[in-house]
JSON list of C-alpha atoms in Angstrom, two decimals:
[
{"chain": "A", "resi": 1, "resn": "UNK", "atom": "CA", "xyz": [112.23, 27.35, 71.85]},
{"chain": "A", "resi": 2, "resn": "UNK", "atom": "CA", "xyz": [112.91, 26.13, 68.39]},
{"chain": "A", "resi": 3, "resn": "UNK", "atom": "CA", "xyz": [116.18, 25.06, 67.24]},
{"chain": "A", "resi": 4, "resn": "UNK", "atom": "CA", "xyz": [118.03, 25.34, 63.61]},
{"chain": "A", "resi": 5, "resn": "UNK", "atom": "CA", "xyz": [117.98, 21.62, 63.26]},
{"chain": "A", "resi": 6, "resn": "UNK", "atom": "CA", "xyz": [113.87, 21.50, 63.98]},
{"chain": "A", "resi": 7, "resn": "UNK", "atom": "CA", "xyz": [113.53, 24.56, 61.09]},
{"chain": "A", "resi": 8, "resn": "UNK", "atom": "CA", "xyz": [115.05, 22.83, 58.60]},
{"chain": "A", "resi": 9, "resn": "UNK", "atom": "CA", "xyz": [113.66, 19.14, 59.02]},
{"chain": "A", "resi": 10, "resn": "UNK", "atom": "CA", "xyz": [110.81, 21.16, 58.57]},
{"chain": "A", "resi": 11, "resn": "UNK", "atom": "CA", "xyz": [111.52, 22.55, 55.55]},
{"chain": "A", "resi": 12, "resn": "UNK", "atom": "CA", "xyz": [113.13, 19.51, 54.14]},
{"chain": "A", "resi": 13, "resn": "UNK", "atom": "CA", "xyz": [110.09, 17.34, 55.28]},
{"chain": "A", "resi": 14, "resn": "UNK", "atom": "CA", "xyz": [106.95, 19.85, 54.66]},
{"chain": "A", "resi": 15, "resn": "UNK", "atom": "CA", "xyz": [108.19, 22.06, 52.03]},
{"chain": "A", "resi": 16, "resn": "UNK", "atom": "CA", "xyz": [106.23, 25.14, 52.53]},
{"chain": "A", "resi": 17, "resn": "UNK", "atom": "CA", "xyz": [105.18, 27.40, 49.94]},
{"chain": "A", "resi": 18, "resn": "UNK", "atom": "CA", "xyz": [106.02, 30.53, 51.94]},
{"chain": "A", "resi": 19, "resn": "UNK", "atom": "CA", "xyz": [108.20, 31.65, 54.83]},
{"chain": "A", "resi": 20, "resn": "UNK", "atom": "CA", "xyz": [105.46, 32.38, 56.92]},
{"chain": "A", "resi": 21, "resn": "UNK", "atom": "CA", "xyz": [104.12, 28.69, 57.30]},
{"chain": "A", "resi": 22, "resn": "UNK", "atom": "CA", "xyz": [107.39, 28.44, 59.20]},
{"chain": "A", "resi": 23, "resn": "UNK", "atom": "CA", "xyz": [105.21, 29.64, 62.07]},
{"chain": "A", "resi": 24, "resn": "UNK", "atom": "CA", "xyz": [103.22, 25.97, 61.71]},
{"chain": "A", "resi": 25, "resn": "UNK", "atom": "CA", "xyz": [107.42, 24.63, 63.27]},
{"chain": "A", "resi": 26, "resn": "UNK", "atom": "CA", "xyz": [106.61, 24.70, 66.61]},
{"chain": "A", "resi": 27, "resn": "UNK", "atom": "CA", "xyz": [105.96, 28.97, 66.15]},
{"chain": "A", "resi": 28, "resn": "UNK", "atom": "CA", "xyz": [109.18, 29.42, 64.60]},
{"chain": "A", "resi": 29, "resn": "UNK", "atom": "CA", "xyz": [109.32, 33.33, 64.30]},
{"chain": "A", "resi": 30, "resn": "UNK", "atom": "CA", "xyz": [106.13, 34.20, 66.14]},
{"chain": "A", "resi": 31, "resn": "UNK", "atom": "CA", "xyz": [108.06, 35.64, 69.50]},
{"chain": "A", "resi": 32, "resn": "UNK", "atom": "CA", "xyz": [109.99, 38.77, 69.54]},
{"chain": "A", "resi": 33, "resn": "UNK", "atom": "CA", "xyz": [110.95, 38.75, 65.90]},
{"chain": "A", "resi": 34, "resn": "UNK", "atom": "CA", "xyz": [114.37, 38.92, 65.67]},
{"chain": "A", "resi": 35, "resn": "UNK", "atom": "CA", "xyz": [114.94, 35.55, 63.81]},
{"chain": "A", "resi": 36, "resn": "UNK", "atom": "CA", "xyz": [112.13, 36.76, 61.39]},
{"chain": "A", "resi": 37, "resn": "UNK", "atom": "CA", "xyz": [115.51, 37.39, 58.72]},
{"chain": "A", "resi": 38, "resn": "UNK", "atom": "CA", "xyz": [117.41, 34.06, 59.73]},
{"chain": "A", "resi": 39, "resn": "UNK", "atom": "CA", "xyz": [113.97, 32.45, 59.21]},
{"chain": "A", "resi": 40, "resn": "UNK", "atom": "CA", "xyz": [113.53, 33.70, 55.86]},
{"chain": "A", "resi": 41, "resn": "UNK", "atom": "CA", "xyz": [117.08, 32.86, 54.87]},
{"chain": "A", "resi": 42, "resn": "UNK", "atom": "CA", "xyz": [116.48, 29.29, 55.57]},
{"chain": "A", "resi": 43, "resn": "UNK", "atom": "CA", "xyz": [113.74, 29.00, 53.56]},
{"chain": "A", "resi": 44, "resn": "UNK", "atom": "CA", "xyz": [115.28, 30.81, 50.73]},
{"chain": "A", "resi": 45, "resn": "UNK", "atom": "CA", "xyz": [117.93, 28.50, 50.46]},
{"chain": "A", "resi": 46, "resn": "UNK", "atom": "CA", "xyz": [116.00, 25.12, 50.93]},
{"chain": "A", "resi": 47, "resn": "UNK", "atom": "CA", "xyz": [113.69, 26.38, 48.04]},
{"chain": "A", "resi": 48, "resn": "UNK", "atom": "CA", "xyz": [116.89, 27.51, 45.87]},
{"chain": "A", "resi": 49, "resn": "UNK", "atom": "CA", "xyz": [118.86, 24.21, 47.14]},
{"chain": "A", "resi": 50, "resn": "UNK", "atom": "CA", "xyz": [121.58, 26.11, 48.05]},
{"chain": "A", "resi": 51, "resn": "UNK", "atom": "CA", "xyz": [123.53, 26.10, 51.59]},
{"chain": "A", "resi": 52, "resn": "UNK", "atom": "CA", "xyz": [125.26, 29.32, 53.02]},
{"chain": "A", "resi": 53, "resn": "UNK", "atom": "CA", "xyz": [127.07, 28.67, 56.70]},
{"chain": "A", "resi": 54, "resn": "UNK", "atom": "CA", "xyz": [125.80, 30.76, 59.43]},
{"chain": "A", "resi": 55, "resn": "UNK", "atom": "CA", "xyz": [127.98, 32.25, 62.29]},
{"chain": "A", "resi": 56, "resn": "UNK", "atom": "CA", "xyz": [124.87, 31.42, 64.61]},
{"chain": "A", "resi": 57, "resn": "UNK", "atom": "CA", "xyz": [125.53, 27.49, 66.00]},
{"chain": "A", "resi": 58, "resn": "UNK", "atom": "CA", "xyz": [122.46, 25.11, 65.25]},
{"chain": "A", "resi": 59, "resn": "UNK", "atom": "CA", "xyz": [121.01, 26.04, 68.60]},
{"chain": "A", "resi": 60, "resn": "UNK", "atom": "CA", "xyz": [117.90, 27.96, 69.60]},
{"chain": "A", "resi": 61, "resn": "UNK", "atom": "CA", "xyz": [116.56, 29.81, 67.00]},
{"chain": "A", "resi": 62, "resn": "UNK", "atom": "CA", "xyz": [113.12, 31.80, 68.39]},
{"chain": "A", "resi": 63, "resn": "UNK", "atom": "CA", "xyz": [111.59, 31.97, 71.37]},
{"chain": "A", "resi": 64, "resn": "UNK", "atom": "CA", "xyz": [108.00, 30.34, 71.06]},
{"chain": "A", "resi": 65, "resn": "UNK", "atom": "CA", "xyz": [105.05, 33.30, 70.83]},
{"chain": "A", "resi": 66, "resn": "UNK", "atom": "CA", "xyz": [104.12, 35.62, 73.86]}
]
């Protein structure tokens, strides 16, 4: 499982070019899918600087892959 706080150390410390290299944190997204928007949020706002709260707690995120 990959958490909230592993995503965006990620971002903040690898600065991807796209949202789909957030697959390379730990296979971020790569499950069942459902995080796939959350995901793309998070990168959104790291590459626009900006923080939005999310109802969601800093837990578990995603599921790794099948």
């Amino acid at each position: 499982q990959v958490t909230k706080r592993k995503v965006v150390n990620y971002l903040r410390v690898e600065k991807p070019k796209r949202a789909a290299q957030l697959s390379e944190c730990f296979g971020a997204g790569t499950g069942c899918g459902w995080c796939r928007p959350f995901l793309e949020r998070l990168f959104h706002e790291a590459v626009e600087g900006v923080s939005v709260s999310f109802a969601r707690p800093a837990g578990e995120l995603c599921l790794l892959g099948p």
